[in-house]
mmCIF file of C-alpha atoms in Angstrom:
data_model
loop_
_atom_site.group_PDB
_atom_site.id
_atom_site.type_symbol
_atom_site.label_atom_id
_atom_site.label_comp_id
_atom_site.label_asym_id
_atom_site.label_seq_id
_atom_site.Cartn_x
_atom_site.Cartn_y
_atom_site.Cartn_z
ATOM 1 C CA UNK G 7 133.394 143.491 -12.948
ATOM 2 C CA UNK G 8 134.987 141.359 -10.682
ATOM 3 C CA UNK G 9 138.556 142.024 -9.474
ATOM 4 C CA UNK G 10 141.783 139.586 -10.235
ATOM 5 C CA UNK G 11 141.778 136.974 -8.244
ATOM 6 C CA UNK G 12 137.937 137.256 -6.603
ATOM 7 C CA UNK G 13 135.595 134.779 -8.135
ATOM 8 C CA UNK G 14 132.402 135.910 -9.554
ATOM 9 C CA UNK G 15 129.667 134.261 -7.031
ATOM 10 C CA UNK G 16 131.486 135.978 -4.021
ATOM 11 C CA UNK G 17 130.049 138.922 -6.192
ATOM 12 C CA UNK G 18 126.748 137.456 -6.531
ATOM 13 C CA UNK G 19 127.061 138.010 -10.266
ATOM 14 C CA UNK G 20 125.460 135.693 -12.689
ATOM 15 C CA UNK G 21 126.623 135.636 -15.978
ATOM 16 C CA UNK G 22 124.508 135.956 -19.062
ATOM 17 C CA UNK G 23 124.066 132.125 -19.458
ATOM 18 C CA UNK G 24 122.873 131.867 -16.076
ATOM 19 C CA UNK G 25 123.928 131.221 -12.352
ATOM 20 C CA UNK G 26 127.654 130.717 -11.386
ATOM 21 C CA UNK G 27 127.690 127.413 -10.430
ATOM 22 C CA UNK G 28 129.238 127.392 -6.963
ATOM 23 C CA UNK G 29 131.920 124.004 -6.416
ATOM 24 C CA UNK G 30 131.580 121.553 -3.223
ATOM 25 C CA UNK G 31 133.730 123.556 -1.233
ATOM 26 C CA UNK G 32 131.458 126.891 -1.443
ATOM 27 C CA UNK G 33 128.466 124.934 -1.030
ATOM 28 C CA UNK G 34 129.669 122.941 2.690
ATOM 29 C CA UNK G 35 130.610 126.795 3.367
ATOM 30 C CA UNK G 36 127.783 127.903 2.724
ATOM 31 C CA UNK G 37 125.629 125.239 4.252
ATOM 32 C CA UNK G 38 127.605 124.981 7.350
ATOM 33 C CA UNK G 39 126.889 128.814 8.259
ATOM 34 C CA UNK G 40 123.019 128.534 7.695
ATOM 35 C CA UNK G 41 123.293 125.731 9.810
ATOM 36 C CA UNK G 42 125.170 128.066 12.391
ATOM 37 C CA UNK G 43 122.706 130.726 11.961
ATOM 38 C CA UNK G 44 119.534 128.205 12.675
ATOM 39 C CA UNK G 45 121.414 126.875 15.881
ATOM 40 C CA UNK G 46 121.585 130.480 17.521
ATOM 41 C CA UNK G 47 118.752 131.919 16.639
ATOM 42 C CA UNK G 48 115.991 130.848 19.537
ATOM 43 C CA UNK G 49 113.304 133.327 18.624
ATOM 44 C CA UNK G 50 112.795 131.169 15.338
ATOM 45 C CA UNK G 51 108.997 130.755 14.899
ATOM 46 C CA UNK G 52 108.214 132.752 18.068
ATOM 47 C CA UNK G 53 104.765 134.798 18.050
ATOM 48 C CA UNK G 54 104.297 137.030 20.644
ATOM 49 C CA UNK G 55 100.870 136.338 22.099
ATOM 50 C CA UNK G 56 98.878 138.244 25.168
ATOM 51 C CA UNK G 57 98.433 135.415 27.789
ATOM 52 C CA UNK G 58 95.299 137.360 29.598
ATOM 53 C CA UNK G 59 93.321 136.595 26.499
ATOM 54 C CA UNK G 60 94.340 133.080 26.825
ATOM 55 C CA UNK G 61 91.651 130.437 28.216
ATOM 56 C CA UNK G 62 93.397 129.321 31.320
ATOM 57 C CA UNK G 63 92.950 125.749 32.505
ATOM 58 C CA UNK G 64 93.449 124.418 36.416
ATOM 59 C CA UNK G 65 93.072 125.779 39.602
ATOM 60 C CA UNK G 66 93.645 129.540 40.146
ATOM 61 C CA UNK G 67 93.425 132.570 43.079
ATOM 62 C CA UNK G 68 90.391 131.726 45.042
ATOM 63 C CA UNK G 69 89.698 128.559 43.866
ATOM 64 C CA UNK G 70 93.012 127.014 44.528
ATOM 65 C CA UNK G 71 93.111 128.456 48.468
ATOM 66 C CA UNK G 72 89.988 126.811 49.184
ATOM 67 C CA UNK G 73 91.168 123.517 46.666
ATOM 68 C CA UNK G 74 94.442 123.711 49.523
ATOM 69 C CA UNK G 75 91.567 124.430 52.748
ATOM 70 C CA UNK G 76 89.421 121.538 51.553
ATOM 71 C CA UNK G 77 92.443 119.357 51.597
ATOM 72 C CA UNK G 78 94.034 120.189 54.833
ATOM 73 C CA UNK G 79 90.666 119.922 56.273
ATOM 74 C CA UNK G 80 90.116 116.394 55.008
ATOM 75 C CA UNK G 81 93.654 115.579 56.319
ATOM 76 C CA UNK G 82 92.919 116.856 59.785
ATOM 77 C CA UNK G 83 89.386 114.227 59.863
ATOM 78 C CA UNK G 84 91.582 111.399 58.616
ATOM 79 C CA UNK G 85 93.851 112.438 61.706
ATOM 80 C CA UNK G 86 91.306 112.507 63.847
ATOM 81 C CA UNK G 87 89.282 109.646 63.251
ATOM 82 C CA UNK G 88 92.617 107.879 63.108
ATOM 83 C CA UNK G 89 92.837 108.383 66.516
ATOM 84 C CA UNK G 90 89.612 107.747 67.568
ATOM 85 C CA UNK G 91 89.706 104.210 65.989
ATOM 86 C CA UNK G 92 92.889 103.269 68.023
ATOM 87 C CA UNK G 93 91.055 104.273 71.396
ATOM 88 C CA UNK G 94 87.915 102.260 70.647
ATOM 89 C CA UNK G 95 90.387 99.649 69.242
ATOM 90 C CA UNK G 96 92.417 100.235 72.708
ATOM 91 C CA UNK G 97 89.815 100.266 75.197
ATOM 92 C CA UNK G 98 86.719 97.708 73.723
ATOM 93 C CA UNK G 99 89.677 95.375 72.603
ATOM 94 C CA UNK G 100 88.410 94.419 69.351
ATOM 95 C CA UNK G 101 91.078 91.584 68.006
ATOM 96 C CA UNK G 102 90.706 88.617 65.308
ATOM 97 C CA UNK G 103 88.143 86.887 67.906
ATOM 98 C CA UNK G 104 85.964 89.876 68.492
ATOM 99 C CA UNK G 105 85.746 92.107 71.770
ATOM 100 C CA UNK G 106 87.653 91.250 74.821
ATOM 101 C CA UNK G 107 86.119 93.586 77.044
ATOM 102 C CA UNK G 108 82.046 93.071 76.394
ATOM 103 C CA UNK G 109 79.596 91.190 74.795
ATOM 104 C CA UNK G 110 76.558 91.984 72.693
ATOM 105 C CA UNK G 111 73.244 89.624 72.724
ATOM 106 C CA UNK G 112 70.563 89.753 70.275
ATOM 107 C CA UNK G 113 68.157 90.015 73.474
ATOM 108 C CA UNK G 114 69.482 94.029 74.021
ATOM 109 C CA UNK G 115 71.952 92.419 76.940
ATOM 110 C CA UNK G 116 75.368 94.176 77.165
ATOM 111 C CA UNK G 117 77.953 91.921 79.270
ATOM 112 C CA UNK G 118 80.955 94.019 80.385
ATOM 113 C CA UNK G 119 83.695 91.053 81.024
ATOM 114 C CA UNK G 120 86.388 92.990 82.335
ATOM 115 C CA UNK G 121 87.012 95.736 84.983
ATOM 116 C CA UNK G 122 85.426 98.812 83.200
ATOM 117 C CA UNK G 123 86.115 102.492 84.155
ATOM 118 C CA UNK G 124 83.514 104.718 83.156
ATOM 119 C CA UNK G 125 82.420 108.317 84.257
ATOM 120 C CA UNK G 126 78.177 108.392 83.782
ATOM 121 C CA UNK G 127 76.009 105.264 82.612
ATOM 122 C CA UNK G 128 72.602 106.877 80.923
ATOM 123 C CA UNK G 129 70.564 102.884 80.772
ATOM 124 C CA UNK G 130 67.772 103.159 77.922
ATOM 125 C CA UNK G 131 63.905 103.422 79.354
ATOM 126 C CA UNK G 132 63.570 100.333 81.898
ATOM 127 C CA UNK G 133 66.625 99.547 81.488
ATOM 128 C CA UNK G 134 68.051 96.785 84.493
ATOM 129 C CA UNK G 135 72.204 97.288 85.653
ATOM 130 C CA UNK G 136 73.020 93.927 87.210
ATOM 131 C CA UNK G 137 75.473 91.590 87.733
ATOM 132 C CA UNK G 138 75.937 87.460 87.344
ATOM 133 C CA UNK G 139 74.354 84.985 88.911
ATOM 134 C CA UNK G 140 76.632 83.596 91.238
ATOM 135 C CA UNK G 141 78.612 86.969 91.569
ATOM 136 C CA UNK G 142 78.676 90.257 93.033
ATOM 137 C CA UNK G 143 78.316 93.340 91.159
ATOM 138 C CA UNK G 144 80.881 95.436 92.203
ATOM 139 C CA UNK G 145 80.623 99.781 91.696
ATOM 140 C CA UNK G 146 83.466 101.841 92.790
ATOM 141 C CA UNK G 147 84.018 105.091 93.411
ATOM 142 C CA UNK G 148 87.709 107.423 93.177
ATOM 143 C CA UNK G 149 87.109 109.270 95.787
ATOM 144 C CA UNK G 150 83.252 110.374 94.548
ATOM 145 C CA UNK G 151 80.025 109.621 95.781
ATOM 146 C CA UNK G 152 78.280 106.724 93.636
ATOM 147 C CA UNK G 153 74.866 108.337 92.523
ATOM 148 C CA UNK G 154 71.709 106.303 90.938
ATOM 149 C CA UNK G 155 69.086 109.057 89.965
ATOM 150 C CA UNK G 156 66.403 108.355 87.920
ATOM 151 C CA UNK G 157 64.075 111.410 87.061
ATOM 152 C CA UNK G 158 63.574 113.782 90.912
ATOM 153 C CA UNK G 159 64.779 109.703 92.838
ATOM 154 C CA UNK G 160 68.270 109.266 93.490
ATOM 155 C CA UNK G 161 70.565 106.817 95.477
ATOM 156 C CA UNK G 162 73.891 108.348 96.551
ATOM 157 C CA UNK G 163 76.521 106.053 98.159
ATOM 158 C CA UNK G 164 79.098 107.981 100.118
ATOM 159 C CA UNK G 165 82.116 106.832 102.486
ATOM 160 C CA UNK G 166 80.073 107.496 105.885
ATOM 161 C CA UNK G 167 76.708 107.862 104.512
ATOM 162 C CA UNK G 168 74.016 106.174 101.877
ATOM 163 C CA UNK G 169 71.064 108.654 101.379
ATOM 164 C CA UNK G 170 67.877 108.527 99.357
ATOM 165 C CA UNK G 171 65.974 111.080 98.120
ATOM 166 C CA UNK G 172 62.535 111.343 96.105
ATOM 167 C CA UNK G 173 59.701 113.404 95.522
ATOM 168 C CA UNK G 174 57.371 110.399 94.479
ATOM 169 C CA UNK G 175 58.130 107.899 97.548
ATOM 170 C CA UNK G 176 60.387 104.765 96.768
ATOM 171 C CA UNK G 177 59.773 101.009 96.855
ATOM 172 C CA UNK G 178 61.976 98.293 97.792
ATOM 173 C CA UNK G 179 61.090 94.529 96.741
ATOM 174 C CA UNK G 180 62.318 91.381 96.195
ATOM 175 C CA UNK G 181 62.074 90.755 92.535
ATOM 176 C CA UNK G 182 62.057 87.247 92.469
ATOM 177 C CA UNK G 183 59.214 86.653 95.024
ATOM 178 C CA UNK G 184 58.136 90.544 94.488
ATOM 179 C CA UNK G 185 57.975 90.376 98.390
ATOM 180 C CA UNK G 186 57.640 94.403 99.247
ATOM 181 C CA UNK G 187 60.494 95.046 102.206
ATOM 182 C CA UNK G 188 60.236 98.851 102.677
ATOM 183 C CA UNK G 189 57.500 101.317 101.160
ATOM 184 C CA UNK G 190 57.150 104.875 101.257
ATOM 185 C CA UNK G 191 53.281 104.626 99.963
ATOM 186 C CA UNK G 192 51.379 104.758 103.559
ATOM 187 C CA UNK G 193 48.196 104.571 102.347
ATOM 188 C CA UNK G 194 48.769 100.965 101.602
ATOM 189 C CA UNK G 195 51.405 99.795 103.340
ATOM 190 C CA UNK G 196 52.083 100.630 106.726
ATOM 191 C CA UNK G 197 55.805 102.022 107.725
ATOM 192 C CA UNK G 198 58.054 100.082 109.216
ATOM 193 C CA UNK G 199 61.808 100.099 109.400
ATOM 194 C CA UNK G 200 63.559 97.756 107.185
ATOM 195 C CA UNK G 201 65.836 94.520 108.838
ATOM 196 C CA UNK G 202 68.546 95.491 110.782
ATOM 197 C CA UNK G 203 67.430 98.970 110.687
ATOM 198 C CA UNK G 204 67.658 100.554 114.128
ATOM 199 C CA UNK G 205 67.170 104.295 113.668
ATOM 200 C CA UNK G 206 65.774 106.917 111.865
ATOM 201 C CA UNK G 207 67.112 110.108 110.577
ATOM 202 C CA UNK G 208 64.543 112.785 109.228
ATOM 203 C CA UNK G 209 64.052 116.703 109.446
ATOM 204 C CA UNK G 210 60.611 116.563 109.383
ATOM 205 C CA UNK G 211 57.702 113.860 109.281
ATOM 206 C CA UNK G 212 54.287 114.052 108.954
ATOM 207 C CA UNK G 213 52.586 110.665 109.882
ATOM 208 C CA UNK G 214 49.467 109.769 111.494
ATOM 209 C CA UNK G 215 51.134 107.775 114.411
ATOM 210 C CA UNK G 216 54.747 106.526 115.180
ATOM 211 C CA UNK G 217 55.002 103.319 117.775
ATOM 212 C CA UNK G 218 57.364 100.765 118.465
ATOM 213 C CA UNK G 219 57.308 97.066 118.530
ATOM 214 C CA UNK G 220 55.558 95.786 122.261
ATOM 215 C CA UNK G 221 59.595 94.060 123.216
ATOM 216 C CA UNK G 222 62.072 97.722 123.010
ATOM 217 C CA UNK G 223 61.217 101.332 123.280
ATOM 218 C CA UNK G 224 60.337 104.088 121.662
ATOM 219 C CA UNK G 225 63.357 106.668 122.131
ATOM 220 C CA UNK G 226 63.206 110.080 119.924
ATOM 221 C CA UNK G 227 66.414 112.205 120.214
ATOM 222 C CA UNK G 228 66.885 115.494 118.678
ATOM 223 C CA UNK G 229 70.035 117.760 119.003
ATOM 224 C CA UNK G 230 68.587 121.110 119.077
ATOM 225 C CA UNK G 231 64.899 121.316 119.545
ATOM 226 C CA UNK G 232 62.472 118.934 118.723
ATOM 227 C CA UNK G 233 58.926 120.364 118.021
ATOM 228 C CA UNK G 234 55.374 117.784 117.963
ATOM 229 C CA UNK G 235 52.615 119.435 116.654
ATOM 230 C CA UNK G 236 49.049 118.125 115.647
ATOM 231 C CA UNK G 237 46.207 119.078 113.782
ATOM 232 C CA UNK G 238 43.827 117.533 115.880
ATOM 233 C CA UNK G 239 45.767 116.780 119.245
ATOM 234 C CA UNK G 240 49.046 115.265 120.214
ATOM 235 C CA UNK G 241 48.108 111.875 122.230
ATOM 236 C CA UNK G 242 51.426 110.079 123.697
ATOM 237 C CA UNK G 243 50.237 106.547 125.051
ATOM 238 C CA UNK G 244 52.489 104.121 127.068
ATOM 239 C CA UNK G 245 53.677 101.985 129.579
ATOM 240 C CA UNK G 246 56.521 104.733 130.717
ATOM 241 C CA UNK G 247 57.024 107.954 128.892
ATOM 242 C CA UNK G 248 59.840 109.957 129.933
ATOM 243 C CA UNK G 249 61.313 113.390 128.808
ATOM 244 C CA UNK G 250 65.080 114.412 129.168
ATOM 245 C CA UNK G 251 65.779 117.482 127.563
ATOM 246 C CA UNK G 252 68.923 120.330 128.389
ATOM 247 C CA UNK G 253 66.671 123.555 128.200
ATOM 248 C CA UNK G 254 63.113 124.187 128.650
ATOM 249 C CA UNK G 255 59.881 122.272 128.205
ATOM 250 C CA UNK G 256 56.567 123.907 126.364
ATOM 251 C CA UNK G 257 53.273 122.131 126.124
ATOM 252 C CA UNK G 258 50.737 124.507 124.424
ATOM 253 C CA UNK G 259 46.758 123.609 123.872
ATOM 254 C CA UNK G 260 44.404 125.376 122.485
ATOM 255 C CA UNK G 261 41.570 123.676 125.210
ATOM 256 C CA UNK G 262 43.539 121.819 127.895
ATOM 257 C CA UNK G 263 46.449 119.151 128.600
ATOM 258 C CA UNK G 264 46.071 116.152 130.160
ATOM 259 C CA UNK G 265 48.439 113.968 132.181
ATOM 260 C CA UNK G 266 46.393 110.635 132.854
ATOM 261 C CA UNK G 267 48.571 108.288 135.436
ATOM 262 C CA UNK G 268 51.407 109.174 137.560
ATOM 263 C CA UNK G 269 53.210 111.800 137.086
ATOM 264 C CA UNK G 270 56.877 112.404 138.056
ATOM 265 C CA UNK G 271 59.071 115.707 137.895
ATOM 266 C CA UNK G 272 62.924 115.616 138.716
ATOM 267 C CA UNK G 273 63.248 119.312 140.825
ATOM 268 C CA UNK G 274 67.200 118.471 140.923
ATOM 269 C CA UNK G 275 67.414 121.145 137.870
ATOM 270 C CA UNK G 276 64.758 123.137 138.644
ATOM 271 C CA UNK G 277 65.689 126.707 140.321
ATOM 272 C CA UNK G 278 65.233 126.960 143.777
ATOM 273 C CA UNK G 279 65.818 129.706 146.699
ATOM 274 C CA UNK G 280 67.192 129.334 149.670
ATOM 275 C CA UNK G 281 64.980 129.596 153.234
ATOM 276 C CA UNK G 282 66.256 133.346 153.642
ATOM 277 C CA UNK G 283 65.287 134.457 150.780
ATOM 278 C CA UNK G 284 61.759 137.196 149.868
ATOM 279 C CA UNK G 285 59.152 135.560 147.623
ATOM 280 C CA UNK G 286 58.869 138.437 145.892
ATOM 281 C CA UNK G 287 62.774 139.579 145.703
ATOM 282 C CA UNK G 288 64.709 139.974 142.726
ATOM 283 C CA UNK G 289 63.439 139.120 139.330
ATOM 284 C CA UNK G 290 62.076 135.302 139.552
ATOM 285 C CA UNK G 291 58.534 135.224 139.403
ATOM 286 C CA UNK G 292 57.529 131.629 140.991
ATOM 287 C CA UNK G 293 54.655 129.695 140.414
ATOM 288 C CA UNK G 294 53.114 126.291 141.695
ATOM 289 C CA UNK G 295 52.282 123.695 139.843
ATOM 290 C CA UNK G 296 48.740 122.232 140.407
ATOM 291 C CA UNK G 297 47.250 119.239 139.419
ATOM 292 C CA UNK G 298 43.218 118.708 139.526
ATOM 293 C CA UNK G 299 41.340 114.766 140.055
ATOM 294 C CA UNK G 300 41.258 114.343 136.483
ATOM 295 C CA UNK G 301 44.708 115.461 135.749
ATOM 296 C CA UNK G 302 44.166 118.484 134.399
ATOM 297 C CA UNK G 303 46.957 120.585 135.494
ATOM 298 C CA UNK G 304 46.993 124.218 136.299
ATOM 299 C CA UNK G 305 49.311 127.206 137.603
ATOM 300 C CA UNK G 306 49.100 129.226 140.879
ATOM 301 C CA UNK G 307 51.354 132.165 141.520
ATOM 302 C CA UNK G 308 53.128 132.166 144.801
ATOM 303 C CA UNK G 309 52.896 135.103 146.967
ATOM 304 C CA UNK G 310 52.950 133.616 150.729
ATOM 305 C CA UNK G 311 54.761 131.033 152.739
ATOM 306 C CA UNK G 312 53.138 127.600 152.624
ATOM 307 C CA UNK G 313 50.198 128.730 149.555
ATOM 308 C CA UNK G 314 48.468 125.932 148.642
ATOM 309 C CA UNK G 315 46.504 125.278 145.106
ATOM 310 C CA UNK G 316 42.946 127.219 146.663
ATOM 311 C CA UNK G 317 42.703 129.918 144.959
ATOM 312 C CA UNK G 318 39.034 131.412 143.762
ATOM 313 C CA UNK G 319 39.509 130.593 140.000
ATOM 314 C CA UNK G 320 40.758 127.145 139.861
ATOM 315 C CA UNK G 321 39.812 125.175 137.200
ATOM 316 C CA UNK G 322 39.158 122.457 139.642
ATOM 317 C CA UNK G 323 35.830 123.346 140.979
ATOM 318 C CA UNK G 324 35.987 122.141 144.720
ATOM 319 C CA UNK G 325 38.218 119.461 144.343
ATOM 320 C CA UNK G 326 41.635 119.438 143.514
#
């Protein structure tokens, strides 16, 4: 029963001839607070769901570290060739017109038009490093030795000095009249000193002869000791040969020596004793030099005043 006063769908009654039919009022009530009720409620149609047993899309763990690696990687390249394109584009010049600094022919030629500053040159197999026509080819070097080597031969330019040095021997021509100037194979060409070329500088030569031109001299200087050896015999030929040395003087033979003409020796150096002096004193041991007809020369030690060169096994026979 409803009380006085309450109506009967506030109840939820119905009555026996069906529902209480509610009036405008009850029903924009009504639908206002459902409408209330739907706004609040944010878990409407929510299903809880297990995301591991989900298919997951994208990159993920190991996968996206290296995706990131890859990336960074391909960032530092662009970087880098970056820069390598604005040195080639900074040093070879390359503008609207071409290259400023050389030029490539279809013949294999490489023309270098400007001043170029490079550290080593490697030229292909016969390759040819020269300069124009009517100008000089100009190689510098900051304070370092400019070196040509090609295989064991090399060419090194210094500030006092220009050497060459080979294993092979080494040729120098004229290649446009192929003219040989200098030649280290002695077998077919004999040795002689280049132009302009006044001396000589070696350690050690092994030749069959040495000579001079018949209008200047023949002068070898050494500043320690200079040694002449040969296989088959040492013979020194010429108008005037003279020795000057600071120390002593050996000349060794297996059979004999031979001094043919006239022979000369400065005594201002040699040692000496004075008039009051023994033969025998001290610890000089003097000899005599002797010379035989033919110029074979010999030694005689002296043990008397005014000895001569007779002694009983002279190589001299009986004339000396």
């Amino acid at each position: 029963l409803a009380g006085k006063g309450e109506p009967a769908a506030a109840l939820g009654l119905q009555s026996s001839n069906g529902p209480v039919k509610k009036s405008m009022r009850e029903k924009a009530v009504e639908r206002r607070n459902v409408n209330k009720e739907h706004n609040s409620n944010f878990k409407a149609g929510y299903i809880p769901i297990d995301e591991d047993r989900l298919h997951k899309t994208g990159l993920r763990g190991r996968k996206g570290n290296l995706a990131i690696c890859v990336i960074i990687l391909l960032f530092i390249l662009a970087v880098i060739n970056l820069i390598i394109t604005l040195v080639i584009w900074a040093v070879i010049r390359i503008g609207p017109n071409g290259c400023d600094s050389m030029e490539f022919h279809e013949s294999g030629l490489l023309r270098f038009k400007q001043v170029s500053d490079m550290g080593v040159i490697h030229p292909l197999y016969k390759s040819t490093v020269g300069g124009r026509r009517n100008e000089n080819l100009v190689i510098t070097g900051n304070n370092q030795p400019i070196v040509f080597q090609q295989g064991t031969t090399k060419l090194s330019v210094e500030k006092n000095k220009t050497s060459i040095t080979s294993d092979i021997g080494m040729q120098f021509f004229d290649p446009r009249t192929q003219h040989i100037l200098f030649s280290t194979d002695y077998e077919t060409h004999e040795f002689h000193l280049p132009s302009g070329v006044k001396s000589l500088n070696v350690q050690k030569a092994s030749t069959e002869r040495i000579t001079s031109n018949a209008t200047s001299d023949l002068n070898i200087k050494v500043d320690g000791k200079a040694i002449v050896r040969g296989n088959e015999g040492v013979f020194i030929m010429g108008k005037t040969i003279e020795f000057h040395m600071g120390g002593n003087m050996e000349l060794k033979a297996e059979n004999s020596i031979i001094l043919n003409g006239t022979v000369m020796v400065s005594t201002s150096r040699l040692p000496s004793s004075s008039s009051g002096d023994q033969l025998g004193g001290g610890d000089w041991v003097r000899y005599k030099l002797c010379m035989c007809a033919d110029g074979t020369l010999f030694k005689v030690q002296v043990t008397g005043q005014n000895m001569g060169c007779q002694i009983s096994d002279n190589p001299c026979g009986n004339t000396h």
